[in-house]
mmCIF file of C-alpha atoms in Angstrom:
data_model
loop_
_atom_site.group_PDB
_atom_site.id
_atom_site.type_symbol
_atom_site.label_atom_id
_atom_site.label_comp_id
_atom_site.label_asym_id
_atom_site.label_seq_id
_atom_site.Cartn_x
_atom_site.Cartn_y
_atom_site.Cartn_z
ATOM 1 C CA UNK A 1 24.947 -4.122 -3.696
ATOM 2 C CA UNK A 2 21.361 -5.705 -3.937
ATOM 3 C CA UNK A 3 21.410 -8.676 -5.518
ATOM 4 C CA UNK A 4 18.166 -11.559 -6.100
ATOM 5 C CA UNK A 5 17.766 -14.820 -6.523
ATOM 6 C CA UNK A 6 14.838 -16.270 -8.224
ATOM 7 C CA UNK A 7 14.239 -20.371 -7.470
ATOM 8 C CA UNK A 8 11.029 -21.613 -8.300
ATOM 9 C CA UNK A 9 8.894 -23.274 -5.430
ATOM 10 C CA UNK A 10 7.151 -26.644 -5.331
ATOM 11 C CA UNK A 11 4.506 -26.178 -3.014
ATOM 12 C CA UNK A 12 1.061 -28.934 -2.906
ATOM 13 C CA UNK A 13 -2.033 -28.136 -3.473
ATOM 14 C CA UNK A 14 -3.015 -26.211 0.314
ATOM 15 C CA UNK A 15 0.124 -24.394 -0.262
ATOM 16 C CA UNK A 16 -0.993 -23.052 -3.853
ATOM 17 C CA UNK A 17 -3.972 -22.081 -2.806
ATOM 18 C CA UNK A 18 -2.549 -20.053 0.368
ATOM 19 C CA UNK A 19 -0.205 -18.372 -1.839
ATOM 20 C CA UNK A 20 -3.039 -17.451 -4.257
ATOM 21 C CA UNK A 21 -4.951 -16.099 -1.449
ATOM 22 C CA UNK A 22 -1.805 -13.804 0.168
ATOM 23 C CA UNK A 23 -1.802 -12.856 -3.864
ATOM 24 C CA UNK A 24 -5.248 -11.816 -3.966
ATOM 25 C CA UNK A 25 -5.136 -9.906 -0.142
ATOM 26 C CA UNK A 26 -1.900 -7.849 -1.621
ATOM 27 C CA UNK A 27 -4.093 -7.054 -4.675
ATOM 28 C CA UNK A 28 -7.153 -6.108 -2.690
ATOM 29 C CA UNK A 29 -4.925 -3.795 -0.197
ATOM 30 C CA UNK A 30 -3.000 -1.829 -3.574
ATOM 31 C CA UNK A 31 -6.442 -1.535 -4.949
ATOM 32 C CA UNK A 32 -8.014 -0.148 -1.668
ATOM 33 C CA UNK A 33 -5.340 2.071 -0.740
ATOM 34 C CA UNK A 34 -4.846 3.471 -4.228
ATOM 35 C CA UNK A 35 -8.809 4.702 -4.230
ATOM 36 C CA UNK A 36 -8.163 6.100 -0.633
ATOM 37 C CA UNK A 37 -4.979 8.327 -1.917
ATOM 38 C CA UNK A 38 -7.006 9.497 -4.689
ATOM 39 C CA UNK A 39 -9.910 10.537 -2.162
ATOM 40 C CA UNK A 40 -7.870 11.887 0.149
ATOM 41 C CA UNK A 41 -6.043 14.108 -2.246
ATOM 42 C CA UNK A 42 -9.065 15.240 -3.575
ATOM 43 C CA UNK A 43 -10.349 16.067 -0.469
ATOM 44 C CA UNK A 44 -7.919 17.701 0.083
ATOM 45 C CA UNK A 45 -5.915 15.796 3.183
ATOM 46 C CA UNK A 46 -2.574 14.639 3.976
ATOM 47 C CA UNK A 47 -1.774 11.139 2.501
ATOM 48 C CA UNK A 48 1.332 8.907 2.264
ATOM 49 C CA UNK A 49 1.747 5.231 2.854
ATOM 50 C CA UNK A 50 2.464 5.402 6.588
ATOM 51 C CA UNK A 51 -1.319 6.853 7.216
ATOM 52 C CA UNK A 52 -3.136 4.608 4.840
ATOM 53 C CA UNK A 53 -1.219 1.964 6.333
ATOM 54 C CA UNK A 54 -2.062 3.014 10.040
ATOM 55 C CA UNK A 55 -6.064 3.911 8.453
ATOM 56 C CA UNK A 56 -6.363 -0.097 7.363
ATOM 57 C CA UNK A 57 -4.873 -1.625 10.440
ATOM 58 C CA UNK A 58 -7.797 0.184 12.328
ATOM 59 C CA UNK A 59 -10.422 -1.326 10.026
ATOM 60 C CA UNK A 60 -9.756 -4.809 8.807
ATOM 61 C CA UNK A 61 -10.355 -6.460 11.652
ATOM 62 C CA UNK A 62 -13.948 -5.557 11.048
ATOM 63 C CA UNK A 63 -13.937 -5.197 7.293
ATOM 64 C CA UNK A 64 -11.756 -7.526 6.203
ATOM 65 C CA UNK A 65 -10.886 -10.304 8.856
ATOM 66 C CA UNK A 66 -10.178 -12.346 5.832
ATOM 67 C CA UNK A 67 -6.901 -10.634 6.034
ATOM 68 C CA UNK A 68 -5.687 -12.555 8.611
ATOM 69 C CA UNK A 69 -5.881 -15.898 6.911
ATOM 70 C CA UNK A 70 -2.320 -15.036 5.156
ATOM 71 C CA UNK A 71 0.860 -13.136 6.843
ATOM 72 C CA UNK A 72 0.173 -9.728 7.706
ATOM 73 C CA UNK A 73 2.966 -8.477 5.458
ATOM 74 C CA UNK A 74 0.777 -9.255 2.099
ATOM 75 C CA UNK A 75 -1.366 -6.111 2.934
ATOM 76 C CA UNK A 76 1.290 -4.212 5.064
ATOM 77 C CA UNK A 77 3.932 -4.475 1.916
ATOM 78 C CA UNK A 78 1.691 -3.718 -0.444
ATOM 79 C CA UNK A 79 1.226 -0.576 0.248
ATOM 80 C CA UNK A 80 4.706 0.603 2.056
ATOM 81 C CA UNK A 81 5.963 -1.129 -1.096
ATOM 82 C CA UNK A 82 4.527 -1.263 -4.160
ATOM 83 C CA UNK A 83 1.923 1.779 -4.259
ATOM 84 C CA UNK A 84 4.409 3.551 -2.530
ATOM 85 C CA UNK A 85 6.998 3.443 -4.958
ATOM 86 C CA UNK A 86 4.103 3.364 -7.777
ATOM 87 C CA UNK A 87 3.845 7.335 -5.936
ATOM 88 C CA UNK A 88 7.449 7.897 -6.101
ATOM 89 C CA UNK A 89 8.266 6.697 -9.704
ATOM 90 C CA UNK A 90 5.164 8.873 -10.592
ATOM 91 C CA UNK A 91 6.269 12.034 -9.394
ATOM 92 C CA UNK A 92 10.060 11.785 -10.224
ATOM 93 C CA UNK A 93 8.489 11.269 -13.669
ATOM 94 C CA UNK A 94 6.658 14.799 -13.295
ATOM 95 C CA UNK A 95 9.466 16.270 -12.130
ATOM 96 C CA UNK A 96 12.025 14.767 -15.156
ATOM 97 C CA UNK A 97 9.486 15.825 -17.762
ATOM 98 C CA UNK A 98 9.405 11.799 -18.222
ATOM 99 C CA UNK A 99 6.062 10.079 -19.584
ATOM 100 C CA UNK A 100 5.214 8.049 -16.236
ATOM 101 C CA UNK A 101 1.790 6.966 -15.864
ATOM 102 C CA UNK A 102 -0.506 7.713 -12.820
ATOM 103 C CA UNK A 103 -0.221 4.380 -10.873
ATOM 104 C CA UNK A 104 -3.190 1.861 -12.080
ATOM 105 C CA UNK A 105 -5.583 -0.642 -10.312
ATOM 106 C CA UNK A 106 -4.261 -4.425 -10.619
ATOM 107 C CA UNK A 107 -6.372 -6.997 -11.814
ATOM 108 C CA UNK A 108 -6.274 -10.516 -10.854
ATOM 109 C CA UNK A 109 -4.300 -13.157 -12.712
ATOM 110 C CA UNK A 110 -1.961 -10.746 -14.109
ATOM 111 C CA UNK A 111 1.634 -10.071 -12.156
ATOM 112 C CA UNK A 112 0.317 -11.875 -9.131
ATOM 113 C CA UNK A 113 2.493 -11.518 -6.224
ATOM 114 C CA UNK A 114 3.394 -10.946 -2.427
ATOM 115 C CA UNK A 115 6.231 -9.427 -0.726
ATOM 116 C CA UNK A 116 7.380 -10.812 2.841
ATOM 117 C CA UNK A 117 9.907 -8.723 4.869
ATOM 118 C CA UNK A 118 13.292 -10.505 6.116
ATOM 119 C CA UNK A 119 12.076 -11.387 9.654
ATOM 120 C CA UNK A 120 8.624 -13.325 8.254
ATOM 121 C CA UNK A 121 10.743 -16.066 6.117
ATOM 122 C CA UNK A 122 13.621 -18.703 7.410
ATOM 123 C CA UNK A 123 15.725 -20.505 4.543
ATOM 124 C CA UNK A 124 17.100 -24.045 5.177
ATOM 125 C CA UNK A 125 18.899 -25.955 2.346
ATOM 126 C CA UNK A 126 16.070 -26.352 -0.272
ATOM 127 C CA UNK A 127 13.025 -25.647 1.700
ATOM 128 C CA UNK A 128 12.079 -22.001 2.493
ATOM 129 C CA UNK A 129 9.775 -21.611 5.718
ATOM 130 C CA UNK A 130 6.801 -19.012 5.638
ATOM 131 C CA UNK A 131 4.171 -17.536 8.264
ATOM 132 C CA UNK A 132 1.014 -19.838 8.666
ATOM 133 C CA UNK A 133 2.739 -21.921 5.854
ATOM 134 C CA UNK A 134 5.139 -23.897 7.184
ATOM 135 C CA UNK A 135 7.957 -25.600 5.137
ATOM 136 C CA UNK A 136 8.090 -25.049 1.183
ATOM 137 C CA UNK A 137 10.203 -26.496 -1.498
ATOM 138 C CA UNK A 138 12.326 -24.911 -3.166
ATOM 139 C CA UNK A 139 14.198 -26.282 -6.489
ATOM 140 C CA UNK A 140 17.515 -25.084 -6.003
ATOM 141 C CA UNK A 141 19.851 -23.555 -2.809
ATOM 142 C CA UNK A 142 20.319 -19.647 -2.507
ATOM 143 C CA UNK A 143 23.509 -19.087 -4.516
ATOM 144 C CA UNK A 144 24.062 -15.744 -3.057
ATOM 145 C CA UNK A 145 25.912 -15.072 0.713
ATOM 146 C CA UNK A 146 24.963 -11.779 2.602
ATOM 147 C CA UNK A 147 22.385 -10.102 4.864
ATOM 148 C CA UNK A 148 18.615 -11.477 3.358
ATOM 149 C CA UNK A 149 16.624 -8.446 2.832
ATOM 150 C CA UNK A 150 13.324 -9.546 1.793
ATOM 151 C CA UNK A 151 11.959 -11.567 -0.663
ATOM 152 C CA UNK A 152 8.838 -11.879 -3.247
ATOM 153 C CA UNK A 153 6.678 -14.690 -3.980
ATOM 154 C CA UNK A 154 5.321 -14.459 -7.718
ATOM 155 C CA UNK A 155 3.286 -16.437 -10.605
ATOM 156 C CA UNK A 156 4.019 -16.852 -13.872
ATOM 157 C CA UNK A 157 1.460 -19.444 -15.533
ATOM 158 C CA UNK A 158 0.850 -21.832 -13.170
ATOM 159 C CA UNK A 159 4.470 -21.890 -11.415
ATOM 160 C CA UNK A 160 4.971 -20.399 -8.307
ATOM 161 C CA UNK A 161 8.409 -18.377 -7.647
ATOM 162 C CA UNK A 162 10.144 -16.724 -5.315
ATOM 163 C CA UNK A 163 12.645 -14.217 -5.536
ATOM 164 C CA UNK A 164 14.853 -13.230 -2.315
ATOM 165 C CA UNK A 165 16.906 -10.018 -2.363
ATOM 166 C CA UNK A 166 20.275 -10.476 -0.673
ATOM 167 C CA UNK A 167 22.292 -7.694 0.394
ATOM 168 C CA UNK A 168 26.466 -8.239 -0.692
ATOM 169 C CA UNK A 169 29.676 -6.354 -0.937
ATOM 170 C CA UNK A 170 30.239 -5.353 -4.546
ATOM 171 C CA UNK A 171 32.654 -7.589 -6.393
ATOM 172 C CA UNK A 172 36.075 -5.844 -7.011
ATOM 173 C CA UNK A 173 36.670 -5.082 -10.717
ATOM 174 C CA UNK A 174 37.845 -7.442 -12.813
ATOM 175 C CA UNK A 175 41.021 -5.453 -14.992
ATOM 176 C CA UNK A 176 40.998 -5.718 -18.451
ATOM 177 C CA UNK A 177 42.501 -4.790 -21.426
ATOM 178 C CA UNK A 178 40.246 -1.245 -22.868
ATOM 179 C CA UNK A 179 38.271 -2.091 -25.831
ATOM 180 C CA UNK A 180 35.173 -0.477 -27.060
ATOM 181 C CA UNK A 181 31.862 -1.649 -28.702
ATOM 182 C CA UNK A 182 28.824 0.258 -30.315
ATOM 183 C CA UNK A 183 25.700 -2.268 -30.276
ATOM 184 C CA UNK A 184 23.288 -1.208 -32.500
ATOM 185 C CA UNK A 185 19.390 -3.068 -31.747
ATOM 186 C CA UNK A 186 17.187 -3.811 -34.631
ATOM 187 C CA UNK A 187 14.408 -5.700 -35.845
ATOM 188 C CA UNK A 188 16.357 -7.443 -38.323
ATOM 189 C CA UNK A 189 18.813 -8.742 -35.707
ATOM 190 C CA UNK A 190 18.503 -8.078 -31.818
ATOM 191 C CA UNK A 191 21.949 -6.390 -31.704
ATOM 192 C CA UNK A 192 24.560 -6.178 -34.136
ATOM 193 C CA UNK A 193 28.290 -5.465 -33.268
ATOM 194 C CA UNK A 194 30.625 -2.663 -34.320
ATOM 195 C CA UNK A 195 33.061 -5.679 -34.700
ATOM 196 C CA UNK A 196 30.824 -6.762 -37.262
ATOM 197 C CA UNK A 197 28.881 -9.673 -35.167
ATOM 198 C CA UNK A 198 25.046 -10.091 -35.605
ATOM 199 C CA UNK A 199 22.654 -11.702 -32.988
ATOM 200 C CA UNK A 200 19.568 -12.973 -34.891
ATOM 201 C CA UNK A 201 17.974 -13.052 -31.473
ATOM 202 C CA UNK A 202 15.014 -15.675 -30.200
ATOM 203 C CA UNK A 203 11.955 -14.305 -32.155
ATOM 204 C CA UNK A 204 9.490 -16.180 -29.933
ATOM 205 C CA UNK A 205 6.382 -14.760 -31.606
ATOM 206 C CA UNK A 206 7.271 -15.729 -35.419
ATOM 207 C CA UNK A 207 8.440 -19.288 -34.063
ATOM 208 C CA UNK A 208 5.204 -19.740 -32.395
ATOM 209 C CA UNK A 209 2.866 -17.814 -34.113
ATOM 210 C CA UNK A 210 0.772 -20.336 -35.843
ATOM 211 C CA UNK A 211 0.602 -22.474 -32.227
ATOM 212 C CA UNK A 212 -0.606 -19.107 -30.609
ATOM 213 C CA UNK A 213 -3.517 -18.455 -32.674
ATOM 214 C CA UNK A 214 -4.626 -22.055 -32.321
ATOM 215 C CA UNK A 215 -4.699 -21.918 -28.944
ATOM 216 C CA UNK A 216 -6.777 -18.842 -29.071
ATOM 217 C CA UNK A 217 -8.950 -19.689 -31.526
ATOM 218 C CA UNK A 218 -9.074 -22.886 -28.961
ATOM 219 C CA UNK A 219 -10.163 -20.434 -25.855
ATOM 220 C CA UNK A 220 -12.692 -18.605 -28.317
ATOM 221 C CA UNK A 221 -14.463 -21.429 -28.790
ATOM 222 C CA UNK A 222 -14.809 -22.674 -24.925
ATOM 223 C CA UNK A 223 -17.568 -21.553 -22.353
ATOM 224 C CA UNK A 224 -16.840 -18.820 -20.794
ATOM 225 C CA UNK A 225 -14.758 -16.977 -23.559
ATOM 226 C CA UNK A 226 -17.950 -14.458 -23.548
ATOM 227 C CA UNK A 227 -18.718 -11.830 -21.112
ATOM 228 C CA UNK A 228 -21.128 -13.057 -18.350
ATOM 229 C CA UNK A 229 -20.792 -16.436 -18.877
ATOM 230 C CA UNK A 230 -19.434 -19.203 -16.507
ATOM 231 C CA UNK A 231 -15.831 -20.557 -16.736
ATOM 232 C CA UNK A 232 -16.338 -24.031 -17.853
ATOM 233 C CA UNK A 233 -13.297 -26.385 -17.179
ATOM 234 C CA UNK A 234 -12.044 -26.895 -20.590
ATOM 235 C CA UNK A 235 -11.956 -23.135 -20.589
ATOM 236 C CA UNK A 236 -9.584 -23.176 -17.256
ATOM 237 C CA UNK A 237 -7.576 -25.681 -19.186
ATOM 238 C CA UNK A 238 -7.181 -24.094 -22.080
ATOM 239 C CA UNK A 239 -6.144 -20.567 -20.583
ATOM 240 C CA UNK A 240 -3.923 -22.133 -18.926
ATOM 241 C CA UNK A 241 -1.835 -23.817 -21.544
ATOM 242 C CA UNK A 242 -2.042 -20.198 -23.042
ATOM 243 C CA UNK A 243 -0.479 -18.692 -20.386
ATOM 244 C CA UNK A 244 2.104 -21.866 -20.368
ATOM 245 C CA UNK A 245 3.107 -20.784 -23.889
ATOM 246 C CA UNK A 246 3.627 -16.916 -22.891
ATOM 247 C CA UNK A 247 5.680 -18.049 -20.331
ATOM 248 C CA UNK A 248 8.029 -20.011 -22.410
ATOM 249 C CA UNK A 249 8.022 -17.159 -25.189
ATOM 250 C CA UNK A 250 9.371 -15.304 -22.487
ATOM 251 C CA UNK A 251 11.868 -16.890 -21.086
ATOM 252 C CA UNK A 252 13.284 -17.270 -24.786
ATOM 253 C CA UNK A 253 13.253 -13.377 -25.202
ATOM 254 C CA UNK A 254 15.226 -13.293 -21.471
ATOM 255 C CA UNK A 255 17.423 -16.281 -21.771
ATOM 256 C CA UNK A 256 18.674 -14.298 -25.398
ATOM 257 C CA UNK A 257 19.240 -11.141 -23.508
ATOM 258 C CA UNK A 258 20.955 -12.374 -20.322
ATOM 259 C CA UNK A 259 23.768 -13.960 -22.745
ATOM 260 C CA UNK A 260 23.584 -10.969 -25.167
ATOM 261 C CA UNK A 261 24.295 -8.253 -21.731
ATOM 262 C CA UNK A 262 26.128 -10.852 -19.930
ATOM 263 C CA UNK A 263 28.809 -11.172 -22.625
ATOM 264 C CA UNK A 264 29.009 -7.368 -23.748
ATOM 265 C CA UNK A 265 30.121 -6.417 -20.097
ATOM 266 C CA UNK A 266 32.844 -9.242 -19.407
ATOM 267 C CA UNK A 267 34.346 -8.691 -23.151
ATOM 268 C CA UNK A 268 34.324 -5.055 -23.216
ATOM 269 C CA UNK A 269 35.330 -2.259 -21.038
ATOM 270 C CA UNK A 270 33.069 0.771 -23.209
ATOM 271 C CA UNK A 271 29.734 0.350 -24.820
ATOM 272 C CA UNK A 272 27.854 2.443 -26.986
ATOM 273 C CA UNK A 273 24.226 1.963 -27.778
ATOM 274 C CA UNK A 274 21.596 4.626 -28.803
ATOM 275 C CA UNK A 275 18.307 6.024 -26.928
ATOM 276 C CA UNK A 276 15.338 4.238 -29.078
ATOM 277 C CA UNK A 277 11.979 5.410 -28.474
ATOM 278 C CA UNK A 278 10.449 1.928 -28.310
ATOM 279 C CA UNK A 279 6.893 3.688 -27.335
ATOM 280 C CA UNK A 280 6.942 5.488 -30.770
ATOM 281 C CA UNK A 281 8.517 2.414 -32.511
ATOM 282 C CA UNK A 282 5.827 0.396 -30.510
ATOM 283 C CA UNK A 283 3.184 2.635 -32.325
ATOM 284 C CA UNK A 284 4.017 1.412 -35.506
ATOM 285 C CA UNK A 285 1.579 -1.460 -36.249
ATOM 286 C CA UNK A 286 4.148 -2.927 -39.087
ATOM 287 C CA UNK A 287 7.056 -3.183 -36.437
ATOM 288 C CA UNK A 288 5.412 -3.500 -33.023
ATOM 289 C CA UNK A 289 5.479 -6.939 -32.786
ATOM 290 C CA UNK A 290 8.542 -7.377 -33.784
ATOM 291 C CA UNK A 291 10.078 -4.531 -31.603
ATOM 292 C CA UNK A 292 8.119 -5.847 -28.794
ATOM 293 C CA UNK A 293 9.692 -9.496 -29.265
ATOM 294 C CA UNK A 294 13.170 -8.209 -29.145
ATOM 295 C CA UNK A 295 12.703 -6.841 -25.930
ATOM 296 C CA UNK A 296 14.601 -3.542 -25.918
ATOM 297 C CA UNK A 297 14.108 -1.320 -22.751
ATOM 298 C CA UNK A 298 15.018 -5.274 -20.812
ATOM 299 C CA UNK A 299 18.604 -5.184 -23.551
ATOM 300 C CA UNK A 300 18.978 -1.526 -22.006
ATOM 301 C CA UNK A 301 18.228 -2.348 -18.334
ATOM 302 C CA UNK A 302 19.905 -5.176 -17.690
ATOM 303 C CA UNK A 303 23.545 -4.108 -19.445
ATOM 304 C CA UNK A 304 23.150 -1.450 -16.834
ATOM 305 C CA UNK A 305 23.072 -3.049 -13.889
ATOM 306 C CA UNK A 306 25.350 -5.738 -15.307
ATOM 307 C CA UNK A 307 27.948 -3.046 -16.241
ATOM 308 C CA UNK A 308 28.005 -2.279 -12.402
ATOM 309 C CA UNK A 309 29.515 -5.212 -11.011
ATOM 310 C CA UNK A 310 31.577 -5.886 -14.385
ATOM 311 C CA UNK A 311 33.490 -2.339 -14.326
ATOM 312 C CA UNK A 312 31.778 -1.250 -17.934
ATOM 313 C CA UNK A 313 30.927 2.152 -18.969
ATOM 314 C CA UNK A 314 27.994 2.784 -20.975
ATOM 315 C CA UNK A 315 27.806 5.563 -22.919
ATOM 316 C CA UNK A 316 23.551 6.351 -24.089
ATOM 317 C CA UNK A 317 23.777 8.383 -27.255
ATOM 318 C CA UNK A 318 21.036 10.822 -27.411
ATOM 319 C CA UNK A 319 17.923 9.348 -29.806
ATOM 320 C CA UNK A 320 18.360 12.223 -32.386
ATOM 321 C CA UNK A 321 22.408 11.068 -33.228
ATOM 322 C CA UNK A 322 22.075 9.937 -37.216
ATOM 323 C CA UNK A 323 23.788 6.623 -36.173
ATOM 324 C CA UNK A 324 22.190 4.843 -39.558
ATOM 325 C CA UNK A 325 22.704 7.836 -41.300
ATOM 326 C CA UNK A 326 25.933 9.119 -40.561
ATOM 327 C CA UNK A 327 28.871 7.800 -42.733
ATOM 328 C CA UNK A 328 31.404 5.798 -40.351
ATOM 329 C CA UNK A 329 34.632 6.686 -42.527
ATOM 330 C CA UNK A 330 33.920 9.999 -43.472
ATOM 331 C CA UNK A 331 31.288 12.024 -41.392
ATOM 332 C CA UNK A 332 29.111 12.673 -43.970
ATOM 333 C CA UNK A 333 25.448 12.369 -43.425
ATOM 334 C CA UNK A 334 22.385 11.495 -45.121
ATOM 335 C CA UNK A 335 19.841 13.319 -46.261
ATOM 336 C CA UNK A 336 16.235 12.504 -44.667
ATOM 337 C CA UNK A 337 15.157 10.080 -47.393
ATOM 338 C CA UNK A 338 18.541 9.157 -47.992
ATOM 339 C CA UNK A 339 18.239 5.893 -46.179
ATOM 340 C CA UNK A 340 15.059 3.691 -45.908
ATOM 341 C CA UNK A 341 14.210 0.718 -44.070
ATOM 342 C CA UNK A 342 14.322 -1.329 -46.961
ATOM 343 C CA UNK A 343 17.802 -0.519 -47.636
ATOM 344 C CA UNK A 344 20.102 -2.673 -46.140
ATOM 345 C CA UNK A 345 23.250 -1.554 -47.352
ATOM 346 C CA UNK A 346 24.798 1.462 -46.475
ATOM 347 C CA UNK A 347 27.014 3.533 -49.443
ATOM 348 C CA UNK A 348 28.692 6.631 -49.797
ATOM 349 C CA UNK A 349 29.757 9.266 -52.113
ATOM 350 C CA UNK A 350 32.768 8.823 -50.682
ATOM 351 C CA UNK A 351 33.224 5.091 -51.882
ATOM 352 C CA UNK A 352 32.816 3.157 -48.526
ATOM 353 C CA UNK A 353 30.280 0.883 -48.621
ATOM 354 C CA UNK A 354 28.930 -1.386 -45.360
ATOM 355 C CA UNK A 355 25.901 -3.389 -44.063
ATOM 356 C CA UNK A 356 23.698 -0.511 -42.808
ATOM 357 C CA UNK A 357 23.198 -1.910 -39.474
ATOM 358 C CA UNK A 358 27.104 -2.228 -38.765
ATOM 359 C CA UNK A 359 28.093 1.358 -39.897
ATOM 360 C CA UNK A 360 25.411 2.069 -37.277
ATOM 361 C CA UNK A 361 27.063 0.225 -34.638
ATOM 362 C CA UNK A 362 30.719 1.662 -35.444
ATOM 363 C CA UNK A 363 28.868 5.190 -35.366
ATOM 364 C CA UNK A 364 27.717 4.082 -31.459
ATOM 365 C CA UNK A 365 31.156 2.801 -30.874
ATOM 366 C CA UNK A 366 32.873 6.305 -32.062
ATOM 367 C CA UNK A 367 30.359 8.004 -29.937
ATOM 368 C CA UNK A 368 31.309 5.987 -27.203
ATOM 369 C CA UNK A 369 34.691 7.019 -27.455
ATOM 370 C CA UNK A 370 34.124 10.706 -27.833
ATOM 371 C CA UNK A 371 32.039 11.187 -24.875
ATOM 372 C CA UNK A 372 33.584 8.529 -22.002
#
């Protein structure tokens, strides 16, 4: 089992800027390699990462000796890595009828990071050691024990990460008593329980709403908030405490949904939660945002991996199953406009009568049950 461990770094100011250069050489060598595969598979020749990989090693010396200023796994990694597996999730896509976009150009500032390989790095205590570095400092110990695999040295705002993937033996199963759960997701509530248990969930983008616009309006107003024109310092300043604010947003939404995941798979040994099509849900300007802050395809992925290690089955039911529509103590099921958003309670002709979103939930659970 691959595990990582995210600790934030403390690096000074000739660290930083090293790490924002290694950022900006893995960004250049994506970029560059993903224009060569296109031209090369328009032309008609063999590409894969190897040869692009083996094509820049015999140029950069010449082309770009800034290269060398960083470790030479920024450019190596980034393509063996990244636009490799950018290829590879591409074409399973194709081949799974799944909507996976053609891999895209990165653009600076956004997702900013570097991978090193397991030979380029040495941990000691709370310092982490790096080629043409030297010693870093790190905030915390490794918590994990096992064979160090690799590890990835990110952004987010102005904080500097990294994340080291540790190879371990997978936990033995924890034995528990059986017990079964449908989760449904919603707007309303992030998750509510077939035991009858609502999650209101963070909301980070109605609790700072009003402080986001005034920041932007804030950045509007500064030099450099136009095309063309040069970044003035207040500008800098300002994006920055943006991008501060994003960050904390976000670690609301995940901080919400590591408890939420965390305590579904130590509580219960069968889960049942439903397919949502958050890209078409997404496409609906009056819910977007709040289907976006909610966080749904992060609920979905990390109960899976969680469920793993924990012994927990999850069973997906198909996005077409009437969960909302479909009576929970008789069968019955709604008619299309039998059952609007607005409606919040669910009743039937055969006298039962529930909160909408928790007959929903014991539908999930029932599914669950049916199909483990």
């Amino acid at each position: 089992m691959l595990r990582a461990h995210k600790i934030r770094l403390k690096p000074n100011n000739n660290q930083a800027t090293y790490f924002a250069k290694a950022c900006g050489v893995a960004r250049f060598t994506y970029n560059w390699g993903l224009a060569e595969w296109k031209r090369r598979y328009k032309m008609g020749e063999e590409v894969n990462e190897r040869l692009l990989r083996k094509s820049l090693n015999s140029i950069k010396r010449e082309q770009f000796p800034w290269m060398y200023e960083v470790t030479k796994c920024a450019p190596q990694l980034a393509i063996k890595n990244n636009l490799n597996n950018a290829f590879r999730n591409f074409y399973r896509g194709l081949k799974q009828g799944k909507e996976i976009g053609f891999p895209k150009f990165h653009k600076k500032g956004i997702k900013d990071s570097f991978s090193l390989s397991n030979d380029q790095f040495q941990l000691k205590e709370k310092s982490v050691q790096i080629p043409n570095l030297g010693w870093v400092r790190l905030t915390e110990e490794l918590r994990f024990e096992g064979k160090i695999m690799g590890a990835t040295v990110s952004r987010t705002a102005d904080k500097w990460f990294i994340a080291i993937q540790v190879e371990m033996p997978d936990p033995p199963v924890p034995k528990r008593k059986n017990q079964a759960v449908g989760v449904d997701l919603g707007v309303k509530a992030l998750a509510t329980l077939s035991v009858g248990t609502s999650i209101t969930g963070s909301k980070a983008s109605r609790k700072y709403e009003k402080h986001l616009k005034h920041i932007n309006q804030s950045l509007s107003r500064k030099t450099g908030a136009k095309k063309g024109e040069k970044k003035s310092s207040n500008f800098a300043k300002t994006k920055r405490k943006l991008s501060r604010l994003y960050a904390k947003m976000a670690n609301l939404r995940n901080d919400e949904t590591h408890k939420l995941t965390t305590m579904l798979v130590q509580n219960y040994t069968l889960i049942g939660i439903e397919d949502l099509n958050v890209k078409g849900m997404m496409s609906n300007h009056k819910l977007a945002r709040s289907v976006a802050d909610m966080s749904f395809f992060e609920f979905r992925r990390q109960l899976e991996y969680k469920a793993l290690t924990a012994g927990t089955q999850i069973v997906v039911a198909d996005r077409w199953f009437p969960s909302s529509k479909t009576c929970s103590a008789c069968g019955s099921v709604k008619a299309k406009d039998g059952l609007t958003l607005a409606m919040r309670t669910y009743e039937c002709s055969c006298g039962f009568v529930c909160d909408r979103d928790v007959n929903a939930a014991i539908n999930l659970r029932n599914y669950a049950l049916k199909h483990a």
